């Protein structure tokens, strides 16, 4: 008796599964999912070959240092590098004295406390310090960036698929919205204050093209 009962319960659930599957299939055929603008216009990163690709790849010291210079002169105004310390720059080929000088002259200062009054103050960064953040907190960061918070860049190439190629594509991928996009999705015009970039997952991002607009 118990067996028949259990069998019937099992049959009921199996039947229910079949019915809901069929209903889903019918809905898919009668009302196919609408194409989305992201689905049609988002692009995978460009194919780039880097000197550090593959097991035998290596870094080019001049190139690393130029990259750091770009961070220093452009990106650091908005993006923190909170897991990287100045002394880590030795990995890019700077010697101890150079690292010391870079830290000392860094435009953003390290938060500190005035030893005489206890008031909040700042001091020059030292090699052991992490790169100071450009904004005091997320509210200040969002307020200065059209409500978007510039993400920390320390682990950015690990956090995104195709890391370096993605960042390269994003930085070089700003463009006007394609006419075909506006024709097919007239409601998807890039909102004011955002910038069209097909390499960004939702196509419009709050970062202005950093390497052209800023100079
Ligand atoms: C004026 C401020 C500003 C500058 C300068 C700037 N960024 Fe950004 N960046 C932002 C903001 C804001 C976002 C967040 C965009 C969003 O979520 O819509 C962002 C996002 C990013 C992202 C993440 C995209 C993602 O997938 O989430 C990367 C990578 C990035 N920036 C790299 C850089 C690099 C490299 C530089 C220097 C060449 C730079 N940014 C300079 C403001 C800036």
mmCIF file of N, CA, C and O in Angstrom, residues 63-150:
data_model
loop_
_atom_site.group_PDB
_atom_site.id
_atom_site.type_symbol
_atom_site.label_atom_id
_atom_site.label_comp_id
_atom_site.label_asym_id
_atom_site.label_seq_id
_atom_site.Cartn_x
_atom_site.Cartn_y
_atom_site.Cartn_z
ATOM 1 N N UNK A 63 57.740 49.445 -21.183
ATOM 2 C CA UNK A 63 56.291 49.448 -21.341
ATOM 3 C C UNK A 63 55.601 49.485 -19.972
ATOM 4 O O UNK A 63 54.637 50.230 -19.774
ATOM 5 N N UNK A 64 56.122 48.711 -19.028
ATOM 6 C CA UNK A 64 55.549 48.705 -17.676
ATOM 7 C C UNK A 64 55.618 50.106 -17.076
ATOM 8 O O UNK A 64 54.676 50.589 -16.458
ATOM 9 N N UNK A 65 56.758 50.751 -17.288
ATOM 10 C CA UNK A 65 56.927 52.072 -16.679
ATOM 11 C C UNK A 65 56.045 53.121 -17.368
ATOM 12 O O UNK A 65 55.529 54.022 -16.712
ATOM 13 N N UNK A 66 55.848 52.969 -18.668
ATOM 14 C CA UNK A 66 54.916 53.891 -19.348
ATOM 15 C C UNK A 66 53.501 53.668 -18.822
ATOM 16 O O UNK A 66 52.748 54.617 -18.631
ATOM 17 N N UNK A 67 53.160 52.409 -18.593
ATOM 18 C CA UNK A 67 51.834 52.099 -18.050
ATOM 19 C C UNK A 67 51.642 52.733 -16.691
ATOM 20 O O UNK A 67 50.604 53.336 -16.404
ATOM 21 N N UNK A 68 52.666 52.640 -15.860
ATOM 22 C CA UNK A 68 52.581 53.250 -14.536
ATOM 23 C C UNK A 68 52.427 54.764 -14.656
ATOM 24 O O UNK A 68 51.670 55.402 -13.929
ATOM 25 N N UNK A 69 53.153 55.334 -15.624
ATOM 26 C CA UNK A 69 53.051 56.783 -15.811
ATOM 27 C C UNK A 69 51.627 57.200 -16.191
ATOM 28 O O UNK A 69 51.127 58.221 -15.722
ATOM 29 N N UNK A 70 50.977 56.370 -17.005
ATOM 30 C CA UNK A 70 49.587 56.670 -17.362
ATOM 31 C C UNK A 70 48.708 56.599 -16.110
ATOM 32 O O UNK A 70 47.866 57.464 -15.878
ATOM 33 N N UNK A 71 48.945 55.569 -15.269
ATOM 34 C CA UNK A 71 48.164 55.489 -14.036
ATOM 35 C C UNK A 71 48.391 56.754 -13.210
ATOM 36 O O UNK A 71 47.463 57.381 -12.715
ATOM 37 N N UNK A 72 49.652 57.125 -13.101
ATOM 38 C CA UNK A 72 50.001 58.272 -12.258
ATOM 39 C C UNK A 72 49.350 59.566 -12.774
ATOM 40 O O UNK A 72 48.786 60.337 -12.014
ATOM 41 N N UNK A 73 49.453 59.777 -14.086
ATOM 42 C CA UNK A 73 48.999 61.058 -14.625
ATOM 43 C C UNK A 73 47.512 61.113 -14.907
ATOM 44 O O UNK A 73 46.942 62.192 -14.988
ATOM 45 N N UNK A 74 46.886 59.963 -15.150
ATOM 46 C CA UNK A 74 45.479 59.987 -15.559
ATOM 47 C C UNK A 74 44.584 59.232 -14.565
ATOM 48 O O UNK A 74 43.763 59.833 -13.867
ATOM 49 N N UNK A 75 44.763 57.926 -14.513
ATOM 50 C CA UNK A 75 43.798 57.071 -13.800
ATOM 51 C C UNK A 75 43.744 57.336 -12.302
ATOM 52 O O UNK A 75 42.690 57.181 -11.680
ATOM 53 N N UNK A 76 44.893 57.704 -11.693
ATOM 54 C CA UNK A 76 44.933 57.818 -10.225
ATOM 55 C C UNK A 76 44.052 58.951 -9.703
ATOM 56 O O UNK A 76 43.758 58.996 -8.515
ATOM 57 N N UNK A 77 43.621 59.845 -10.614
ATOM 58 C CA UNK A 77 42.727 60.908 -10.166
ATOM 59 C C UNK A 77 41.386 60.333 -9.735
ATOM 60 O O UNK A 77 40.668 60.942 -8.945
ATOM 61 N N UNK A 78 41.026 59.187 -10.247
ATOM 62 C CA UNK A 78 39.722 58.593 -9.924
ATOM 63 C C UNK A 78 39.815 57.197 -9.325
ATOM 64 O O UNK A 78 38.959 56.808 -8.548
ATOM 65 N N UNK A 79 40.802 56.407 -9.762
ATOM 66 C CA UNK A 79 40.856 55.000 -9.344
ATOM 67 C C UNK A 79 41.901 54.766 -8.261
ATOM 68 O O UNK A 79 43.059 55.136 -8.432
ATOM 69 N N UNK A 80 41.497 54.069 -7.196
ATOM 70 C CA UNK A 80 42.472 53.677 -6.189
ATOM 71 C C UNK A 80 43.224 52.436 -6.657
ATOM 72 O O UNK A 80 42.864 51.793 -7.654
ATOM 73 N N UNK A 81 44.294 52.150 -5.923
ATOM 74 C CA UNK A 81 45.113 50.960 -6.183
ATOM 75 C C UNK A 81 45.456 50.456 -4.785
ATOM 76 O O UNK A 81 46.611 50.400 -4.383
ATOM 77 N N UNK A 82 44.403 50.138 -4.046
ATOM 78 C CA UNK A 82 44.562 50.005 -2.599
ATOM 79 C C UNK A 82 45.317 48.769 -2.144
ATOM 80 O O UNK A 82 45.692 48.667 -0.993
ATOM 81 N N UNK A 83 45.510 47.795 -3.036
ATOM 82 C CA UNK A 83 46.278 46.610 -2.641
ATOM 83 C C UNK A 83 47.715 46.670 -3.123
ATOM 84 O O UNK A 83 48.449 45.687 -3.080
ATOM 85 N N UNK A 84 48.113 47.825 -3.665
ATOM 86 C CA UNK A 84 49.475 47.948 -4.176
ATOM 87 C C UNK A 84 50.208 48.993 -3.347
ATOM 88 O O UNK A 84 49.671 50.073 -3.080
ATOM 89 N N UNK A 85 51.418 48.658 -2.914
ATOM 90 C CA UNK A 85 52.226 49.607 -2.146
ATOM 91 C C UNK A 85 53.269 50.221 -3.070
ATOM 92 O O UNK A 85 53.619 49.632 -4.102
ATOM 93 N N UNK A 86 53.769 51.395 -2.706
ATOM 94 C CA UNK A 86 54.787 52.043 -3.544
ATOM 95 C C UNK A 86 55.986 51.120 -3.765
ATOM 96 O O UNK A 86 56.536 51.062 -4.850
ATOM 97 N N UNK A 87 56.366 50.381 -2.713
ATOM 98 C CA UNK A 87 57.562 49.559 -2.875
ATOM 99 C C UNK A 87 57.342 48.419 -3.886
ATOM 100 O O UNK A 87 58.302 47.847 -4.389
ATOM 101 N N UNK A 88 56.072 48.113 -4.181
ATOM 102 C CA UNK A 88 55.808 47.111 -5.220
ATOM 103 C C UNK A 88 56.288 47.596 -6.589
ATOM 104 O O UNK A 88 56.425 46.802 -7.525
ATOM 105 N N UNK A 89 56.511 48.901 -6.696
ATOM 106 C CA UNK A 89 56.974 49.440 -7.987
ATOM 107 C C UNK A 89 58.363 48.917 -8.352
ATOM 108 O O UNK A 89 58.771 49.000 -9.508
ATOM 109 N N UNK A 90 59.063 48.367 -7.379
ATOM 110 C CA UNK A 90 60.374 47.783 -7.711
ATOM 111 C C UNK A 90 60.216 46.669 -8.739
ATOM 112 O O UNK A 90 61.101 46.422 -9.547
ATOM 113 N N UNK A 91 59.041 46.031 -8.718
ATOM 114 C CA UNK A 91 58.782 44.973 -9.705
ATOM 115 C C UNK A 91 58.715 45.536 -11.126
ATOM 116 O O UNK A 91 58.833 44.803 -12.099
ATOM 117 N N UNK A 92 58.496 46.851 -11.254
ATOM 118 C CA UNK A 92 58.455 47.461 -12.596
ATOM 119 C C UNK A 92 59.832 47.981 -12.990
ATOM 120 O O UNK A 92 59.985 48.651 -14.006
ATOM 121 N N UNK A 93 60.829 47.723 -12.159
ATOM 122 C CA UNK A 93 62.191 48.110 -12.532
ATOM 123 C C UNK A 93 62.685 49.404 -11.905
ATOM 124 O O UNK A 93 63.739 49.898 -12.261
ATOM 125 N N UNK A 94 61.913 49.975 -10.973
ATOM 126 C CA UNK A 94 62.411 51.178 -10.289
ATOM 127 C C UNK A 94 63.286 50.749 -9.111
ATOM 128 O O UNK A 94 62.985 49.764 -8.430
ATOM 129 N N UNK A 95 64.366 51.497 -8.840
ATOM 130 C CA UNK A 95 65.190 51.135 -7.689
ATOM 131 C C UNK A 95 64.658 51.811 -6.422
ATOM 132 O O UNK A 95 63.705 52.595 -6.473
ATOM 133 N N UNK A 96 65.278 51.480 -5.306
ATOM 134 C CA UNK A 96 64.758 51.931 -4.024
ATOM 135 C C UNK A 96 64.642 53.449 -3.924
ATOM 136 O O UNK A 96 63.640 53.986 -3.449
ATOM 137 N N UNK A 97 65.675 54.140 -4.428
ATOM 138 C CA UNK A 97 65.666 55.602 -4.350
ATOM 139 C C UNK A 97 64.545 56.176 -5.217
ATOM 140 O O UNK A 97 63.859 57.135 -4.825
ATOM 141 N N UNK A 98 64.358 55.567 -6.384
ATOM 142 C CA UNK A 98 63.291 56.054 -7.278
ATOM 143 C C UNK A 98 61.917 55.839 -6.636
ATOM 144 O O UNK A 98 61.044 56.717 -6.692
ATOM 145 N N UNK A 99 61.730 54.684 -6.006
ATOM 146 C CA UNK A 99 60.445 54.410 -5.348
ATOM 147 C C UNK A 99 60.191 55.430 -4.245
ATOM 148 O O UNK A 99 59.090 55.972 -4.105
ATOM 149 N N UNK A 100 61.237 55.731 -3.503
ATOM 150 C CA UNK A 100 61.123 56.699 -2.412
ATOM 151 C C UNK A 100 60.688 58.061 -2.958
ATOM 152 O O UNK A 100 59.801 58.721 -2.409
ATOM 153 N N UNK A 101 61.325 58.447 -4.066
ATOM 154 C CA UNK A 101 61.009 59.747 -4.661
ATOM 155 C C UNK A 101 59.587 59.765 -5.214
ATOM 156 O O UNK A 101 58.850 60.742 -5.044
ATOM 157 N N UNK A 102 59.189 58.671 -5.862
ATOM 158 C CA UNK A 102 57.825 58.606 -6.415
ATOM 159 C C UNK A 102 56.808 58.743 -5.284
ATOM 160 O O UNK A 102 55.837 59.493 -5.375
ATOM 161 N N UNK A 103 57.054 58.025 -4.179
ATOM 162 C CA UNK A 103 56.113 58.077 -3.051
ATOM 163 C C UNK A 103 56.038 59.494 -2.489
ATOM 164 O O UNK A 103 54.956 60.047 -2.291
ATOM 165 N N UNK A 104 57.201 60.090 -2.283
ATOM 166 C CA UNK A 104 57.254 61.414 -1.665
ATOM 167 C C UNK A 104 56.535 62.466 -2.512
ATOM 168 O O UNK A 104 55.863 63.352 -1.999
ATOM 169 N N UNK A 105 56.698 62.331 -3.844
ATOM 170 C CA UNK A 105 56.116 63.352 -4.719
ATOM 171 C C UNK A 105 54.697 63.038 -5.158
ATOM 172 O O UNK A 105 54.116 63.758 -5.963
ATOM 173 N N UNK A 106 54.140 61.936 -4.687
ATOM 174 C CA UNK A 106 52.795 61.539 -5.133
ATOM 175 C C UNK A 106 51.795 62.646 -4.817
ATOM 176 O O UNK A 106 51.800 63.208 -3.722
ATOM 177 N N UNK A 107 50.946 62.983 -5.790
ATOM 178 C CA UNK A 107 50.059 64.139 -5.626
ATOM 179 C C UNK A 107 49.026 63.932 -4.515
ATOM 180 O O UNK A 107 48.652 64.867 -3.814
ATOM 181 N N UNK A 108 48.556 62.687 -4.361
ATOM 182 C CA UNK A 108 47.571 62.425 -3.317
ATOM 183 C C UNK A 108 48.333 62.013 -2.060
ATOM 184 O O UNK A 108 49.231 61.175 -2.130
ATOM 185 N N UNK A 109 48.007 62.609 -0.975
ATOM 186 C CA UNK A 109 48.767 62.360 0.248
ATOM 187 C C UNK A 109 48.104 61.268 1.103
ATOM 188 O O UNK A 109 46.919 60.968 0.939
ATOM 189 N N UNK A 110 48.881 60.704 2.015
ATOM 190 C CA UNK A 110 48.399 59.631 2.885
ATOM 191 C C UNK A 110 47.738 60.233 4.126
ATOM 192 O O UNK A 110 48.312 61.140 4.744
ATOM 193 N N UNK A 111 46.543 59.755 4.462
ATOM 194 C CA UNK A 111 45.863 60.287 5.652
ATOM 195 C C UNK A 111 46.695 60.029 6.904
ATOM 196 O O UNK A 111 47.353 58.999 7.025
ATOM 197 N N UNK A 112 46.688 60.985 7.798
ATOM 198 C CA UNK A 112 47.511 60.866 8.995
ATOM 199 C C UNK A 112 46.840 61.652 10.127
ATOM 200 O O UNK A 112 45.734 62.160 9.973
ATOM 201 N N UNK A 113 47.532 61.737 11.236
ATOM 202 C CA UNK A 113 47.014 62.487 12.384
ATOM 203 C C UNK A 113 48.080 63.485 12.814
ATOM 204 O O UNK A 113 49.258 63.131 12.935
ATOM 205 N N UNK A 114 47.679 64.719 13.030
ATOM 206 C CA UNK A 114 48.621 65.731 13.479
ATOM 207 C C UNK A 114 49.092 65.367 14.897
ATOM 208 O O UNK A 114 48.267 65.280 15.814
ATOM 209 N N UNK A 115 50.415 65.124 15.071
ATOM 210 C CA UNK A 115 50.875 64.643 16.385
ATOM 211 C C UNK A 115 50.658 65.662 17.500
ATOM 212 O O UNK A 115 50.564 65.294 18.680
ATOM 213 N N UNK A 116 50.565 66.948 17.159
ATOM 214 C CA UNK A 116 50.402 67.951 18.210
ATOM 215 C C UNK A 116 48.950 68.089 18.628
ATOM 216 O O UNK A 116 48.630 68.198 19.817
ATOM 217 N N UNK A 117 48.030 68.081 17.658
ATOM 218 C CA UNK A 117 46.632 68.379 17.983
ATOM 219 C C UNK A 117 45.721 67.160 17.913
ATOM 220 O O UNK A 117 44.592 67.202 18.393
ATOM 221 N N UNK A 118 46.182 66.083 17.250
ATOM 222 C CA UNK A 118 45.314 64.924 17.092
ATOM 223 C C UNK A 118 44.316 65.074 15.964
ATOM 224 O O UNK A 118 43.508 64.191 15.703
ATOM 225 N N UNK A 119 44.352 66.245 15.294
ATOM 226 C CA UNK A 119 43.430 66.466 14.178
ATOM 227 C C UNK A 119 43.855 65.624 12.983
ATOM 228 O O UNK A 119 45.039 65.323 12.811
ATOM 229 N N UNK A 120 42.876 65.285 12.135
ATOM 230 C CA UNK A 120 43.193 64.555 10.910
ATOM 231 C C UNK A 120 44.068 65.433 10.019
ATOM 232 O O UNK A 120 43.829 66.631 9.894
ATOM 233 N N UNK A 121 45.100 64.844 9.455
ATOM 234 C CA UNK A 121 45.921 65.600 8.527
ATOM 235 C C UNK A 121 46.462 64.634 7.485
ATOM 236 O O UNK A 121 45.988 63.497 7.396
ATOM 237 N N UNK A 122 47.425 65.066 6.707
ATOM 238 C CA UNK A 122 47.995 64.170 5.693
ATOM 239 C C UNK A 122 49.512 64.286 5.738
ATOM 240 O O UNK A 122 50.064 65.241 6.279
ATOM 241 N N UNK A 123 50.183 63.302 5.156
ATOM 242 C CA UNK A 123 51.640 63.344 5.069
ATOM 243 C C UNK A 123 52.045 62.748 3.728
ATOM 244 O O UNK A 123 51.233 62.097 3.044
ATOM 245 N N UNK A 124 53.320 62.929 3.351
ATOM 246 C CA UNK A 124 53.807 62.320 2.117
ATOM 247 C C UNK A 124 53.806 60.802 2.277
ATOM 248 O O UNK A 124 54.208 60.288 3.325
ATOM 249 N N UNK A 125 53.384 60.095 1.241
ATOM 250 C CA UNK A 125 53.454 58.627 1.319
ATOM 251 C C UNK A 125 54.900 58.153 1.413
ATOM 252 O O UNK A 125 55.830 58.849 0.985
ATOM 253 N N UNK A 126 55.081 56.959 1.982
ATOM 254 C CA UNK A 126 56.403 56.336 2.067
ATOM 255 C C UNK A 126 56.347 55.015 1.295
ATOM 256 O O UNK A 126 55.254 54.515 1.018
ATOM 257 N N UNK A 127 57.514 54.432 0.981
ATOM 258 C CA UNK A 127 57.504 53.213 0.158
ATOM 259 C C UNK A 127 56.613 52.096 0.701
ATOM 260 O O UNK A 127 56.020 51.346 -0.068
ATOM 261 N N UNK A 128 56.505 51.977 2.012
ATOM 262 C CA UNK A 128 55.703 50.875 2.564
ATOM 263 C C UNK A 128 54.206 51.149 2.515
ATOM 264 O O UNK A 128 53.396 50.255 2.760
ATOM 265 N N UNK A 129 53.811 52.388 2.196
ATOM 266 C CA UNK A 129 52.378 52.719 2.167
ATOM 267 C C UNK A 129 51.727 52.202 0.900
ATOM 268 O O UNK A 129 52.338 52.177 -0.169
ATOM 269 N N UNK A 130 50.460 51.869 1.026
ATOM 270 C CA UNK A 130 49.664 51.581 -0.164
ATOM 271 C C UNK A 130 49.356 52.898 -0.868
ATOM 272 O O UNK A 130 49.393 53.962 -0.248
ATOM 273 N N UNK A 131 49.036 52.822 -2.152
ATOM 274 C CA UNK A 131 48.687 54.047 -2.874
ATOM 275 C C UNK A 131 47.478 54.694 -2.204
ATOM 276 O O UNK A 131 46.472 54.019 -1.974
ATOM 277 N N UNK A 132 47.560 55.975 -1.875
ATOM 278 C CA UNK A 132 46.410 56.621 -1.224
ATOM 279 C C UNK A 132 45.225 56.723 -2.185
ATOM 280 O O UNK A 132 45.403 56.850 -3.391
ATOM 281 N N UNK A 133 44.038 56.656 -1.597
ATOM 282 C CA UNK A 133 42.828 56.693 -2.432
ATOM 283 C C UNK A 133 42.510 58.120 -2.856
ATOM 284 O O UNK A 133 42.666 59.046 -2.053
ATOM 285 N N UNK A 134 42.003 58.288 -4.080
ATOM 286 C CA UNK A 134 41.698 59.639 -4.540
ATOM 287 C C UNK A 134 40.477 60.257 -3.851
ATOM 288 O O UNK A 134 40.370 61.473 -3.770
ATOM 289 N N UNK A 135 39.559 59.430 -3.369
ATOM 290 C CA UNK A 135 38.371 59.987 -2.718
ATOM 291 C C UNK A 135 38.307 59.479 -1.277
ATOM 292 O O UNK A 135 38.697 58.354 -0.992
ATOM 293 N N UNK A 136 37.792 60.330 -0.394
ATOM 294 C CA UNK A 136 37.749 59.975 1.017
ATOM 295 C C UNK A 136 36.856 58.761 1.262
ATOM 296 O O UNK A 136 37.120 57.953 2.142
ATOM 297 N N UNK A 137 35.786 58.638 0.498
ATOM 298 C CA UNK A 137 34.871 57.494 0.672
ATOM 299 C C UNK A 137 34.022 57.345 -0.582
ATOM 300 O O UNK A 137 34.108 58.161 -1.509
ATOM 301 N N UNK A 138 33.190 56.301 -0.585
ATOM 302 C CA UNK A 138 32.397 56.014 -1.780
ATOM 303 C C UNK A 138 31.380 57.100 -2.119
ATOM 304 O O UNK A 138 31.053 57.309 -3.287
ATOM 305 N N UNK A 139 30.885 57.763 -1.099
ATOM 306 C CA UNK A 139 29.900 58.821 -1.365
ATOM 307 C C UNK A 139 30.567 59.943 -2.157
ATOM 308 O O UNK A 139 30.048 60.421 -3.168
ATOM 309 N N UNK A 140 31.773 60.319 -1.710
ATOM 310 C CA UNK A 140 32.503 61.374 -2.419
ATOM 311 C C UNK A 140 32.863 60.903 -3.829
ATOM 312 O O UNK A 140 32.784 61.675 -4.798
ATOM 313 N N UNK A 141 33.230 59.628 -3.967
ATOM 314 C CA UNK A 141 33.609 59.109 -5.289
ATOM 315 C C UNK A 141 32.423 59.146 -6.237
ATOM 316 O O UNK A 141 32.540 59.572 -7.391
ATOM 317 N N UNK A 142 31.263 58.728 -5.738
ATOM 318 C CA UNK A 142 30.073 58.709 -6.592
ATOM 319 C C UNK A 142 29.639 60.129 -6.942
ATOM 320 O O UNK A 142 29.244 60.414 -8.081
ATOM 321 N N UNK A 143 29.730 61.031 -5.956
ATOM 322 C CA UNK A 143 29.292 62.404 -6.200
ATOM 323 C C UNK A 143 30.118 63.050 -7.303
ATOM 324 O O UNK A 143 29.628 63.868 -8.073
ATOM 325 N N UNK A 144 31.385 62.669 -7.398
ATOM 326 C CA UNK A 144 32.252 63.295 -8.390
ATOM 327 C C UNK A 144 32.190 62.593 -9.741
ATOM 328 O O UNK A 144 32.790 63.047 -10.710
ATOM 329 N N UNK A 145 31.494 61.468 -9.825
ATOM 330 C CA UNK A 145 31.533 60.673 -11.054
ATOM 331 C C UNK A 145 30.153 60.261 -11.549
ATOM 332 O O UNK A 145 29.954 59.121 -11.964
ATOM 333 N N UNK A 146 29.235 61.211 -11.517
ATOM 334 C CA UNK A 146 27.922 60.933 -12.080
ATOM 335 C C UNK A 146 27.292 59.688 -11.439
ATOM 336 O O UNK A 146 26.724 58.844 -12.129
ATOM 337 N N UNK A 147 27.465 59.578 -10.142
ATOM 338 C CA UNK A 147 26.866 58.489 -9.366
ATOM 339 C C UNK A 147 27.505 57.123 -9.521
ATOM 340 O O UNK A 147 27.005 56.142 -8.980
ATOM 341 N N UNK A 148 28.585 57.019 -10.281
ATOM 342 C CA UNK A 148 29.272 55.723 -10.395
ATOM 343 C C UNK A 148 30.553 55.791 -9.576
ATOM 344 O O UNK A 148 31.201 56.834 -9.505
ATOM 345 N N UNK A 149 30.903 54.673 -8.949
ATOM 346 C CA UNK A 149 32.118 54.636 -8.143
ATOM 347 C C UNK A 149 33.236 54.016 -8.973
ATOM 348 O O UNK A 149 33.102 52.884 -9.433
ATOM 349 N N UNK A 150 34.319 54.748 -9.220
ATOM 350 C CA UNK A 150 35.416 54.150 -9.995
ATOM 351 C C UNK A 150 35.983 52.956 -9.224
ATOM 352 O O UNK A 150 36.414 53.120 -8.088
#
